[in-house]
Amino acid sequence: MNELIAGIDLGTTNSEISFVIDSEVITIPVNGEPVMPSCVGIDQNGKLLVGKAAKNQMVSSPDDTYYL
């Protein structure tokens, strides 16, 4: 049986997840990008935002947006 190896990088600027498949590292894209901003926020309707969506509201709602 093959072993699945996953790596998660929760960086201060960006985060990503990769797997080792057949001795090759495969990075899993999020919305077509290899990394996503390490950012979370709450929009004005109370919806949780992560990644690029959260980063995009950082200027308009800095008190509701956080880098990890």
mmCIF file of C-alpha atoms in Angstrom:
data_model
loop_
_atom_site.group_PDB
_atom_site.id
_atom_site.type_symbol
_atom_site.label_atom_id
_atom_site.label_comp_id
_atom_site.label_asym_id
_atom_site.label_seq_id
_atom_site.Cartn_x
_atom_site.Cartn_y
_atom_site.Cartn_z
ATOM 1 C CA MET A 1 0.000 0.000 0.000
ATOM 2 C CA ASN A 2 1.325 3.455 -0.910
ATOM 3 C CA GLU A 3 1.632 6.079 1.785
ATOM 4 C CA LEU A 4 0.101 9.512 1.162
ATOM 5 C CA ILE A 5 2.255 12.366 2.412
ATOM 6 C CA ALA A 6 0.773 15.859 2.735
ATOM 7 C CA GLY A 7 2.522 19.089 3.610
ATOM 8 C CA ILE A 8 0.701 22.207 4.782
ATOM 9 C CA ASP A 9 2.530 25.533 4.921
ATOM 10 C CA LEU A 10 0.668 28.066 7.066
ATOM 11 C CA GLY A 11 2.943 30.970 6.319
ATOM 12 C CA THR A 12 2.651 34.516 7.614
ATOM 13 C CA THR A 13 2.045 35.873 4.104
ATOM 14 C CA ASN A 14 0.793 32.906 2.052
ATOM 15 C CA SER A 15 -0.338 29.336 2.683
ATOM 16 C CA GLU A 16 -0.310 26.240 0.493
ATOM 17 C CA ILE A 17 -0.851 22.493 0.570
ATOM 18 C CA SER A 18 1.128 19.879 -1.335
ATOM 19 C CA PHE A 19 1.139 16.101 -1.628
ATOM 20 C CA VAL A 20 3.852 13.649 -2.593
ATOM 21 C CA ILE A 21 2.511 11.318 -5.274
ATOM 22 C CA ASP A 22 4.860 8.786 -6.898
ATOM 23 C CA SER A 23 7.894 10.687 -5.525
ATOM 24 C CA GLU A 24 6.678 13.941 -7.091
ATOM 25 C CA VAL A 25 5.511 16.987 -5.097
ATOM 26 C CA ILE A 26 2.126 18.210 -6.298
ATOM 27 C CA THR A 27 0.885 21.591 -5.043
ATOM 28 C CA ILE A 28 -2.900 21.853 -4.895
ATOM 29 C CA PRO A 29 -4.118 25.143 -6.392
ATOM 30 C CA VAL A 30 -6.811 27.230 -4.718
ATOM 31 C CA ASN A 31 -8.913 29.146 -7.239
ATOM 32 C CA GLY A 32 -6.210 28.533 -9.841
ATOM 33 C CA GLU A 33 -3.370 29.912 -7.710
ATOM 34 C CA PRO A 34 -0.590 27.776 -6.158
ATOM 35 C CA VAL A 35 -0.742 29.739 -2.891
ATOM 36 C CA MET A 36 -3.410 31.722 -1.071
ATOM 37 C CA PRO A 37 -2.974 34.727 1.207
ATOM 38 C CA SER A 38 -2.857 33.747 4.901
ATOM 39 C CA CYS A 39 -5.706 36.106 5.616
ATOM 40 C CA VAL A 40 -9.161 35.766 7.198
ATOM 41 C CA GLY A 41 -11.955 38.251 7.648
ATOM 42 C CA ILE A 42 -15.643 38.819 8.217
ATOM 43 C CA ASP A 43 -17.653 40.749 5.649
ATOM 44 C CA GLN A 44 -20.392 43.250 6.505
ATOM 45 C CA ASN A 45 -23.013 40.454 6.343
ATOM 46 C CA GLY A 46 -21.108 38.304 8.858
ATOM 47 C CA LYS A 47 -19.797 35.868 6.226
ATOM 48 C CA LEU A 48 -16.357 34.328 6.822
ATOM 49 C CA LEU A 49 -13.800 35.234 4.155
ATOM 50 C CA VAL A 50 -10.473 33.488 3.598
ATOM 51 C CA GLY A 51 -7.527 34.001 1.285
ATOM 52 C CA LYS A 52 -7.809 36.499 -1.542
ATOM 53 C CA ALA A 53 -11.407 37.463 -0.668
ATOM 54 C CA ALA A 54 -10.314 38.476 2.836
ATOM 55 C CA LYS A 55 -7.215 40.288 1.587
ATOM 56 C CA ASN A 56 -9.340 42.244 -0.906
ATOM 57 C CA GLN A 57 -11.392 43.786 1.928
ATOM 58 C CA MET A 58 -8.369 44.672 4.070
ATOM 59 C CA VAL A 59 -8.343 48.356 3.028
ATOM 60 C CA SER A 60 -12.094 48.884 3.410
ATOM 61 C CA SER A 61 -12.503 46.824 6.631
ATOM 62 C CA PRO A 62 -9.140 46.620 8.418
ATOM 63 C CA ASP A 63 -10.755 45.962 11.823
ATOM 64 C CA ASP A 64 -12.491 42.861 10.425
ATOM 65 C CA THR A 65 -9.528 41.394 8.493
ATOM 66 C CA TYR A 66 -6.471 39.593 9.855
ATOM 67 C CA TYR A 67 -3.266 38.025 8.583
ATOM 68 C CA LEU A 68 -2.465 34.776 10.399
#
